[in-house]
Short mmCIF file of C-alpha atoms and ligand atoms in Angstrom, two decimals:
data_model
loop_
_atom_site.label_atom_id
_atom_site.label_comp_id
_atom_site.label_asym_id
_atom_site.label_seq_id
_atom_site.Cartn_x
_atom_site.Cartn_y
_atom_site.Cartn_z
CA MET A 1 1.42 11.81 -29.56
CA ALA A 2 4.58 13.90 -30.00
CA LYS A 3 6.06 14.17 -33.50
CA LYS A 4 9.38 12.41 -33.87
CA PHE A 5 12.64 13.18 -35.63
CA TYR A 6 15.55 10.99 -36.63
CA ILE A 7 18.97 12.57 -37.09
CA GLU A 8 22.20 11.25 -38.57
CA THR A 9 25.37 13.26 -37.94
CA LEU A 10 28.48 12.92 -40.11
CA GLY A 11 31.80 14.74 -39.85
CA CYS A 12 33.45 16.67 -37.08
CA ALA A 13 32.71 17.77 -33.50
CA MET A 14 31.33 21.03 -34.87
CA ASN A 15 28.64 19.06 -36.67
CA VAL A 16 27.89 17.11 -33.49
CA ARG A 17 27.28 20.42 -31.72
CA ASP A 18 25.21 21.78 -34.64
CA SER A 19 23.04 18.66 -34.38
CA GLU A 20 22.62 19.26 -30.65
CA HIS A 21 21.53 22.80 -31.44
CA MET A 22 18.95 21.58 -33.97
CA ILE A 23 17.71 18.97 -31.50
CA ALA A 24 17.25 21.70 -28.88
CA GLU A 25 15.30 23.92 -31.31
CA LEU A 26 13.06 21.07 -32.46
CA SER A 27 12.37 19.84 -28.94
CA TYR A 28 11.65 23.16 -27.26
CA LYS A 29 10.01 25.08 -30.06
CA GLU A 30 8.23 22.36 -32.00
CA GLY A 31 7.65 19.66 -29.38
CA TYR A 32 9.52 16.97 -31.32
CA GLU A 33 11.04 13.89 -29.68
CA GLN A 34 14.11 12.08 -30.99
CA THR A 35 13.83 8.51 -32.28
CA GLU A 36 16.48 6.01 -33.32
CA THR A 37 13.98 4.28 -35.66
CA LEU A 38 13.88 5.92 -39.05
CA GLU A 39 10.53 4.33 -39.98
CA GLU A 40 8.65 6.03 -37.16
CA ALA A 41 10.11 9.51 -37.76
CA ASP A 42 8.01 12.44 -39.01
CA LEU A 43 11.21 14.30 -39.80
CA ILE A 44 14.51 12.84 -41.01
CA LEU A 45 17.64 14.98 -40.87
CA ILE A 46 21.10 14.29 -42.18
CA ASN A 47 23.85 16.62 -41.01
CA THR A 48 26.50 16.33 -43.70
CA CYS A 49 30.26 16.84 -44.12
CA SER A 50 31.93 17.98 -47.33
CA VAL A 51 35.61 17.89 -46.42
CA ARG A 52 36.27 14.86 -48.63
CA GLU A 53 34.56 13.68 -51.79
CA LYS A 54 33.45 10.17 -50.81
CA PRO A 55 30.83 11.04 -48.18
CA VAL A 56 29.36 13.63 -50.55
CA HIS A 57 28.95 10.92 -53.21
CA LYS A 58 27.32 8.65 -50.69
CA LEU A 59 24.85 11.35 -49.62
CA PHE A 60 22.49 10.86 -52.56
CA SER A 61 22.31 7.09 -52.23
CA GLU A 62 21.79 7.47 -48.51
CA ILE A 63 18.90 9.92 -48.76
CA GLY A 64 17.44 7.69 -51.50
CA VAL A 65 17.32 4.90 -48.92
CA PHE A 66 15.76 7.26 -46.36
CA ASN A 67 13.10 8.15 -48.91
CA LYS A 68 12.22 4.48 -49.48
CA ARG A 69 12.12 3.62 -45.78
CA LYS A 70 10.39 6.71 -44.41
CA LYS A 71 6.76 6.64 -43.37
CA ASP A 72 4.16 8.41 -45.53
CA GLY A 73 4.30 12.17 -45.19
CA ALA A 74 7.62 12.24 -43.33
CA LYS A 75 9.91 15.14 -44.28
CA ILE A 76 13.59 14.87 -45.20
CA GLY A 77 16.02 17.73 -44.51
CA VAL A 78 19.66 17.90 -45.66
CA CYS A 79 21.77 20.05 -43.32
CA GLY A 80 25.41 20.95 -42.75
CA CYS A 81 28.41 21.56 -44.99
CA THR A 82 27.22 19.73 -48.11
CA ALA A 83 23.93 21.59 -47.81
CA SER A 84 25.88 24.90 -47.79
CA HIS A 85 27.99 23.82 -50.71
CA LEU A 86 25.37 22.28 -53.03
CA GLY A 87 22.31 24.30 -51.97
CA GLU A 88 19.32 23.92 -54.29
CA GLU A 89 21.20 21.43 -56.45
CA ILE A 90 20.28 18.91 -53.75
CA ILE A 91 16.55 19.39 -54.35
CA LYS A 92 17.09 19.33 -58.13
CA LYS A 93 18.88 15.99 -57.88
CA ALA A 94 16.66 14.56 -55.14
CA PRO A 95 13.22 16.25 -55.48
CA PHE A 96 11.85 14.37 -52.48
CA VAL A 97 14.10 16.42 -50.16
CA ASP A 98 11.90 18.92 -48.28
CA PHE A 99 14.53 21.45 -47.24
CA VAL A 100 18.23 22.26 -47.33
CA LEU A 101 19.83 24.00 -44.34
CA GLY A 102 23.46 25.20 -44.40
CA ALA A 103 26.06 24.74 -41.69
CA ARG A 104 25.86 28.42 -40.77
CA ASN A 105 22.08 28.52 -40.66
CA VAL A 106 21.12 25.79 -38.19
CA SER A 107 19.24 28.31 -36.00
CA LYS A 108 16.67 28.44 -38.82
CA ILE A 109 15.70 24.79 -38.48
CA THR A 110 12.23 25.63 -37.12
CA GLU A 111 11.66 28.09 -40.01
CA VAL A 112 12.64 25.82 -42.90
CA LEU A 113 10.55 23.05 -41.43
CA HIS A 114 7.43 24.99 -42.38
CA LYS A 115 8.59 26.31 -45.78
CA PRO A 116 8.20 23.73 -48.54
CA LYS A 117 11.45 23.26 -50.52
CA ALA A 118 13.24 25.94 -48.46
CA VAL A 119 16.96 26.41 -49.16
CA GLU A 120 18.74 28.41 -46.44
CA VAL A 121 22.46 28.38 -47.13
CA ASP A 122 23.66 31.92 -46.51
CA ILE A 123 27.32 31.67 -45.47
CA ASP A 124 27.37 35.33 -44.38
CA TYR A 125 24.58 34.77 -41.88
CA ASP A 126 25.68 35.74 -38.38
CA GLU A 127 24.74 33.10 -35.86
CA SER A 128 27.44 34.11 -33.39
CA GLN A 129 24.99 35.57 -30.88
CA TYR A 130 22.03 33.25 -31.32
CA ALA A 131 20.80 31.80 -28.02
CA PHE A 132 20.16 28.15 -28.80
CA GLY A 133 18.08 26.02 -26.44
CA ASP A 134 19.85 23.54 -24.18
CA PHE A 135 20.55 20.05 -25.34
CA ARG A 136 23.61 17.92 -24.72
CA SER A 137 24.03 14.30 -25.74
CA SER A 138 26.26 13.64 -22.73
CA PRO A 139 25.50 14.82 -19.18
CA TYR A 140 29.22 14.58 -18.35
CA LYS A 141 30.80 16.78 -20.96
CA ALA A 142 29.61 19.83 -22.83
CA TYR A 143 30.55 21.08 -26.26
CA VAL A 144 30.60 24.88 -26.35
CA ASN A 145 31.16 26.81 -29.59
CA ILE A 146 33.58 29.71 -29.35
CA SER A 147 33.59 30.79 -32.98
CA ILE A 148 31.91 30.12 -36.28
CA GLY A 149 33.50 29.94 -39.73
CA CYS A 150 37.16 29.95 -40.74
CA ASP A 151 39.33 32.76 -42.11
CA LYS A 152 42.20 30.60 -43.25
CA GLN A 153 42.39 29.81 -46.91
CA CYS A 154 44.13 26.43 -46.85
CA THR A 155 44.16 25.56 -50.52
CA PHE A 156 42.72 22.04 -50.08
CA CYS A 157 39.86 22.96 -47.76
CA ILE A 158 36.24 23.59 -48.64
CA VAL A 159 35.26 24.65 -45.11
CA PRO A 160 35.64 28.43 -45.57
CA HIS A 161 33.11 28.07 -48.42
CA THR A 162 30.61 26.14 -46.31
CA ARG A 163 30.95 27.86 -42.95
CA GLY A 164 31.90 31.36 -44.11
CA GLU A 165 34.18 33.89 -42.50
CA GLU A 166 35.35 33.55 -38.94
CA VAL A 167 33.38 35.32 -36.20
CA SER A 168 34.16 34.86 -32.52
CA ILE A 169 31.29 34.37 -30.10
CA PRO A 170 31.24 37.04 -27.36
CA SER A 171 33.06 35.78 -24.26
CA ASP A 172 30.19 36.58 -21.88
CA LEU A 173 27.91 34.26 -23.89
CA ILE A 174 30.57 31.54 -23.81
CA VAL A 175 31.00 31.89 -20.06
CA LYS A 176 27.19 31.73 -19.59
CA GLU A 177 27.03 28.50 -21.61
CA VAL A 178 29.88 27.04 -19.58
CA GLU A 179 28.19 28.04 -16.29
CA LYS A 180 24.93 26.42 -17.38
CA ALA A 181 26.69 23.20 -18.37
CA ALA A 182 28.77 23.06 -15.20
CA LYS A 183 25.67 23.59 -13.03
CA THR A 184 24.02 20.56 -14.60
CA GLY A 185 27.02 18.36 -13.85
CA ALA A 186 29.32 18.64 -16.88
CA LYS A 187 32.79 18.65 -15.38
CA GLU A 188 34.41 18.69 -18.80
CA ILE A 189 34.04 21.55 -21.27
CA PHE A 190 35.00 21.05 -24.91
CA LEU A 191 35.57 24.39 -26.64
CA LEU A 192 34.88 24.23 -30.36
CA GLY A 193 35.89 26.27 -33.36
CA GLN A 194 37.47 25.74 -36.76
CA ASN A 195 40.52 27.55 -35.55
CA VAL A 196 40.18 28.02 -31.78
CA ASN A 197 43.47 29.72 -31.04
CA ASN A 198 42.60 32.48 -33.46
CA TYR A 199 39.84 33.45 -31.01
CA GLY A 200 39.16 37.17 -30.83
CA ARG A 201 40.11 37.94 -34.42
CA ARG A 202 36.70 39.42 -35.18
CA PHE A 203 33.49 39.88 -33.19
CA SER A 204 30.24 40.93 -34.81
CA GLY A 205 29.60 43.61 -32.16
CA GLU A 206 31.63 45.66 -29.68
CA HIS A 207 33.91 43.45 -27.61
CA PRO A 208 37.00 44.10 -25.49
CA LYS A 209 40.24 42.79 -26.97
CA MET A 210 40.66 39.15 -26.09
CA ASN A 211 42.61 36.14 -27.32
CA PHE A 212 42.26 32.38 -26.82
CA THR A 213 44.65 32.31 -23.87
CA ASN A 214 42.51 34.94 -22.09
CA LEU A 215 39.39 32.92 -22.89
CA LEU A 216 40.93 29.73 -21.48
CA ARG A 217 41.62 31.56 -18.23
CA LEU A 218 38.04 32.86 -18.05
CA VAL A 219 36.54 29.43 -18.66
CA SER A 220 38.80 27.75 -16.14
CA GLU A 221 37.54 30.14 -13.44
CA VAL A 222 33.94 28.91 -13.78
CA ASP A 223 32.81 26.94 -10.71
CA GLY A 224 32.40 23.25 -11.36
CA VAL A 225 34.64 23.12 -14.44
CA GLU A 226 37.36 20.56 -13.83
CA ARG A 227 38.57 19.81 -17.33
CA ILE A 228 38.88 21.88 -20.48
CA ARG A 229 39.54 20.49 -23.93
CA PHE A 230 39.40 22.28 -27.27
CA THR A 231 39.56 21.58 -30.97
CA SER A 232 41.02 22.52 -33.39
CA PRO A 233 43.95 24.78 -32.71
CA HIS A 234 46.19 25.86 -35.61
CA PRO A 235 49.96 25.28 -35.29
CA LEU A 236 50.62 28.76 -36.68
CA HIS A 237 48.97 30.43 -33.67
CA MET A 238 50.74 28.33 -31.03
CA ASP A 239 52.73 31.16 -29.50
CA ASP A 240 54.70 30.86 -26.26
CA GLU A 241 51.95 32.51 -24.20
CA PHE A 242 49.45 29.90 -25.39
CA LEU A 243 51.81 26.97 -24.76
CA GLU A 244 52.57 28.29 -21.28
CA GLU A 245 48.87 28.59 -20.41
CA PHE A 246 48.33 25.09 -21.77
CA ALA A 247 51.19 23.72 -19.68
CA ASN A 248 50.47 25.59 -16.46
CA ASN A 249 46.68 25.74 -16.17
CA PRO A 250 45.78 22.55 -14.30
CA LYS A 251 42.24 22.51 -15.70
CA ILE A 252 43.42 22.29 -19.31
CA CYS A 253 43.65 18.64 -20.34
CA LYS A 254 47.10 17.71 -21.52
CA SER A 255 46.10 16.60 -24.95
CA MET A 256 46.77 18.78 -27.97
CA HIS A 257 45.58 18.40 -31.54
CA MET A 258 48.23 19.83 -33.89
CA PRO A 259 47.08 19.43 -37.50
CA LEU A 260 50.35 19.02 -39.40
CA GLN A 261 48.84 18.32 -42.86
CA SER A 262 52.32 17.89 -44.37
CA GLY A 263 55.88 17.73 -43.07
CA SER A 264 57.31 19.38 -46.18
CA THR A 265 57.80 23.14 -46.06
CA LYS A 266 57.32 23.28 -49.84
CA ILE A 267 53.93 21.51 -49.60
CA LEU A 268 52.90 23.55 -46.54
CA LYS A 269 53.51 26.64 -48.65
CA ALA A 270 51.39 25.27 -51.49
CA MET A 271 48.71 24.47 -48.90
CA LYS A 272 48.99 28.07 -47.54
CA ARG A 273 49.32 26.78 -43.99
CA GLY A 274 51.54 29.67 -42.90
CA TYR A 275 54.20 27.64 -41.05
CA THR A 276 57.26 25.57 -41.92
CA LYS A 277 58.35 22.06 -40.95
CA GLU A 278 60.81 23.65 -38.52
CA TRP A 279 58.15 25.79 -36.82
CA PHE A 280 55.90 22.78 -36.37
CA LEU A 281 58.72 20.66 -34.92
CA ASP A 282 59.82 23.49 -32.66
CA ARG A 283 56.27 23.88 -31.25
CA ALA A 284 55.62 20.15 -30.85
CA LEU A 285 58.98 19.41 -29.23
CA LYS A 286 58.69 22.44 -26.97
CA LEU A 287 55.28 21.12 -25.89
CA ARG A 288 56.75 17.69 -25.15
CA GLN A 289 59.45 19.37 -23.08
CA MET A 290 57.00 21.57 -21.15
CA VAL A 291 54.43 18.83 -20.55
CA PRO A 292 56.16 15.44 -20.47
CA ASP A 293 52.86 13.52 -20.34
CA VAL A 294 51.20 15.43 -23.18
CA SER A 295 49.47 13.49 -25.88
CA ILE A 296 49.64 15.01 -29.34
CA SER A 297 47.29 14.11 -32.16
CA THR A 298 47.40 15.32 -35.74
CA ASP A 299 45.78 15.38 -39.18
CA ILE A 300 47.90 14.49 -42.21
CA ILE A 301 47.08 14.69 -45.90
CA VAL A 302 49.21 12.55 -48.23
CA ALA A 303 49.56 13.01 -51.98
CA PHE A 304 48.70 16.70 -52.08
CA PRO A 305 49.41 17.97 -55.64
CA GLY A 306 53.16 18.23 -56.24
CA GLU A 307 54.12 16.01 -53.28
CA SER A 308 57.37 14.28 -54.26
CA GLU A 309 58.89 11.24 -52.53
CA GLU A 310 61.20 13.66 -50.78
CA ASP A 311 58.26 15.75 -49.52
CA PHE A 312 56.56 12.63 -48.24
CA GLU A 313 59.80 11.65 -46.46
CA ASP A 314 59.59 15.00 -44.65
CA THR A 315 56.17 13.98 -43.33
CA MET A 316 57.57 10.60 -42.25
CA ASP A 317 60.43 12.44 -40.56
CA VAL A 318 57.99 14.57 -38.52
CA ILE A 319 56.10 11.49 -37.32
CA GLU A 320 59.44 9.95 -36.26
CA LYS A 321 60.39 13.05 -34.32
CA VAL A 322 57.04 13.92 -32.72
CA ARG A 323 55.74 10.36 -32.18
CA PHE A 324 52.07 11.38 -32.26
CA GLU A 325 49.69 9.51 -29.97
CA GLN A 326 47.03 9.65 -32.71
CA ILE A 327 47.07 10.41 -36.43
CA PHE A 328 44.03 11.06 -38.60
CA SER A 329 45.44 10.49 -42.07
CA PHE A 330 43.79 11.12 -45.41
CA LYS A 331 44.55 10.83 -49.07
CA TYR A 332 44.21 14.24 -50.71
CA SER A 333 40.73 14.67 -52.15
CA PRO A 334 40.23 17.47 -54.73
CA ARG A 335 37.34 19.65 -53.60
CA PRO A 336 35.25 22.12 -55.59
CA LEU A 337 35.88 25.84 -54.93
CA THR A 338 39.43 25.14 -53.71
CA PRO A 339 42.61 26.30 -55.53
CA ALA A 340 44.47 22.99 -55.06
CA LYS A 341 42.06 21.08 -57.29
CA ASP A 342 43.43 23.07 -60.26
CA TYR A 343 47.09 22.65 -59.34
CA GLU A 344 49.26 20.84 -61.84
CA ASP A 345 50.91 17.63 -60.82
CA GLN A 346 47.97 15.88 -59.16
CA ILE A 347 49.28 12.64 -57.68
CA PRO A 348 47.99 9.31 -59.03
CA ASP A 349 45.63 7.49 -56.69
CA GLU A 350 47.86 4.39 -56.32
CA ILE A 351 50.73 6.52 -55.10
CA GLY A 352 48.40 8.19 -52.61
CA SER A 353 47.25 4.79 -51.36
CA GLN A 354 50.84 3.52 -51.04
CA ARG A 355 51.89 6.59 -49.06
CA LEU A 356 48.86 6.35 -46.81
CA THR A 357 49.61 2.67 -46.08
CA ARG A 358 53.25 3.44 -45.36
CA LEU A 359 52.38 6.27 -43.02
CA GLN A 360 49.76 4.24 -41.18
CA SER A 361 51.96 1.14 -40.81
CA ARG A 362 54.84 3.14 -39.40
CA HIS A 363 52.48 4.95 -37.06
CA ASN A 364 51.07 1.62 -35.84
CA GLU A 365 54.61 0.47 -35.06
CA ILE A 366 55.17 3.66 -33.07
CA LEU A 367 51.88 3.08 -31.21
CA ASP A 368 52.97 -0.47 -30.38
CA GLU A 369 56.21 0.88 -28.96
CA MET A 370 54.36 3.52 -26.95
CA LYS A 371 51.70 1.23 -25.53
CA SER A 372 54.12 -0.77 -23.39
CA GLU A 373 55.35 2.49 -21.86
CA ARG A 374 51.80 3.10 -20.60
CA VAL A 375 51.49 -0.05 -18.51
CA GLY A 376 51.87 0.76 -14.81
CA LYS A 377 51.08 4.47 -15.26
CA VAL A 378 48.67 6.06 -12.79
CA VAL A 379 46.12 8.40 -14.37
CA ASP A 380 42.93 10.27 -13.42
CA VAL A 381 40.05 8.98 -15.50
CA TYR A 382 36.72 10.75 -16.01
CA PHE A 383 34.22 7.93 -16.49
CA GLU A 384 31.46 8.59 -18.98
CA GLU A 385 30.32 5.39 -20.67
CA LEU A 386 29.13 1.88 -19.75
CA ARG A 387 30.71 -0.89 -21.82
CA PRO A 388 29.62 -4.51 -22.28
CA GLY A 389 30.92 -7.11 -19.84
CA GLY A 390 30.54 -4.98 -16.70
CA LYS A 391 33.08 -2.36 -17.78
CA VAL A 392 33.05 1.42 -17.54
CA ALA A 393 35.14 3.60 -19.85
CA GLY A 394 36.54 7.08 -19.61
CA ARG A 395 39.49 9.21 -20.62
CA SER A 396 42.53 10.33 -18.75
CA ASP A 397 43.47 13.97 -18.75
CA ASN A 398 45.89 13.23 -21.60
CA ASN A 399 43.19 11.50 -23.60
CA VAL A 400 44.03 7.85 -22.98
CA MET A 401 40.86 5.75 -23.14
CA VAL A 402 40.74 3.39 -20.13
CA GLN A 403 38.22 0.72 -19.12
CA VAL A 404 37.83 -0.73 -15.64
CA ASP A 405 35.43 -3.21 -14.03
CA GLY A 406 32.53 -1.24 -12.63
CA SER A 407 29.05 0.11 -13.18
CA GLU A 408 26.90 3.26 -13.05
CA GLU A 409 28.34 4.45 -9.77
CA LEU A 410 31.57 5.43 -11.55
CA LEU A 411 29.84 7.50 -14.24
CA GLY A 412 30.50 11.23 -13.92
CA LYS A 413 33.37 10.70 -11.48
CA ILE A 414 37.08 11.41 -11.87
CA VAL A 415 38.91 8.49 -10.33
CA THR A 416 42.57 7.46 -10.07
CA VAL A 417 43.35 4.35 -12.09
CA LYS A 418 46.46 2.25 -12.63
CA ILE A 419 46.86 1.01 -16.21
CA THR A 420 47.39 -2.76 -16.23
CA ASP A 421 47.03 -3.62 -19.89
CA ALA A 422 47.58 -1.30 -22.86
CA GLY A 423 46.36 -1.55 -26.44
CA ARG A 424 46.91 0.89 -29.28
CA LEU A 425 43.78 2.88 -28.51
CA SER A 426 42.05 1.21 -25.58
CA ASN A 427 43.54 0.29 -22.23
CA PHE A 428 42.45 -1.58 -19.13
CA GLY A 429 43.10 -0.62 -15.54
CA VAL A 430 42.12 -0.93 -11.90
CA VAL A 431 40.74 1.78 -9.67
CA ILE A 432 43.21 2.66 -6.96
CA ALA A 433 41.51 5.68 -5.34
N1 5AD B 1 41.46 16.17 -48.84
C1 5AD B 1 41.86 15.37 -47.84
N2 5AD B 1 41.77 15.71 -46.54
C2 5AD B 1 41.25 16.92 -46.25
N3 5AD B 1 41.05 17.55 -45.07
C3 5AD B 1 40.50 18.76 -45.31
N4 5AD B 1 40.33 18.93 -46.64
C4 5AD B 1 40.81 17.81 -47.25
C5 5AD B 1 40.93 17.40 -48.60
N5 5AD B 1 40.56 18.18 -49.59
C6 5AD B 1 41.48 16.98 -43.78
C7 5AD B 1 42.50 17.87 -43.11
C8 5AD B 1 41.72 18.49 -41.99
C9 5AD B 1 40.75 17.40 -41.66
C10 5AD B 1 39.55 17.84 -40.89
O1 5AD B 1 40.35 16.90 -42.91
O2 5AD B 1 43.54 17.05 -42.62
O3 5AD B 1 42.54 18.85 -40.89
FE1 SF4 B 2 40.05 24.21 -43.45
FE2 SF4 B 2 42.44 25.29 -42.96
FE3 SF4 B 2 40.19 26.39 -41.90
FE4 SF4 B 2 41.06 24.02 -41.00
S1 SF4 B 2 42.16 25.98 -40.84
S2 SF4 B 2 38.94 24.56 -41.55
S3 SF4 B 2 41.93 23.10 -42.81
S4 SF4 B 2 40.72 26.29 -44.09
#
């Protein structure tokens, strides 16, 4: 009988793709099969996130539970960003852990599996040209990495310390991945990197000069690719050329993630984000002008050290002006290895909570205003998921989630739908073509 592995993935899309890579390596090189039942697994993996403190705290209780529930002889591996950051400390604190595998070392999964108490967390390791096996959790869309690591030094962020310096993946390898995915039916390609529109900053070998806009053009020329999404771009690198390609290339989905972090120029400076409130507003409003149907999402941190009421009002002002379709908002969480944790004027937790509530309530009001504007709109939906009650769900080009009555025959198809009922995040519609 084949050996089985169980995997839990926390964090961002990059981690989802890293898990897919590990699944591919385990399946093709070691003959493992995936199971959803922890108790029958021979190998239990947790792919961790370290961006905020809470999930890191929870890690040890969670692996403690795994250890109690696992079958005799099953191995436990801790992978991902917390693995990079804590390294052997994990085995010291939880001696039952069999190996620790960093976010930049996932290609070594089949090695560490056979080395008792292995700790592979080298953040200088170059995985940018490693040919991973094929595995995708969805047949309809394919995540494709375009770079590893991050060269920015945002003062709140631990990621540069867990994923190392930024290296772009050679464009011919990216195009090959995209061709493979498109051939097997993935109409949608999701390009991934910590900072995608900084593509081409550094390659590990010889490579012709190339930027993200050039890469978008290359990918959109691949046969079978109908939709391109990407995450995360950085507002600083949103030059006119990039915005024009985004607006004019029909294959690029009209949904942009623009991580604001703060609306105050003073706080943005303390965060080392490299742009001002005015630059961000200029880019976002230009985008709205160029692509009237665009949907813009963002990440916001409240209560960064030194954030005054006035600074917070600047953030509220940006959400009024941009009217984001989606906001991922967080209370600042001091992280090890980051300069901001030592800044004076850390903000008390209650103030952070109050600001977060205010931001989220106002954003919900904005969403309620926007949802009625959606009713009656006609959108092209790429169906990818069956839902209970005889429904099928998919996303429009501009990232609106829509459900219609239907079944398997709609899966993998792009179909025109009229929105009949709109909620904040989920909408209902009828197929019209
Ligand atoms: N505290 C709170 N939020 C953070 N993020 C990154 N680091 C921190 C931190 N120390 C948020 C940012 C980033 C998102 C992925 O997580 O908003 O864009
Ligand atoms: Fe972190 Fe900033 Fe890099 Fe994003 S761009 S991963 S926030 S350092």
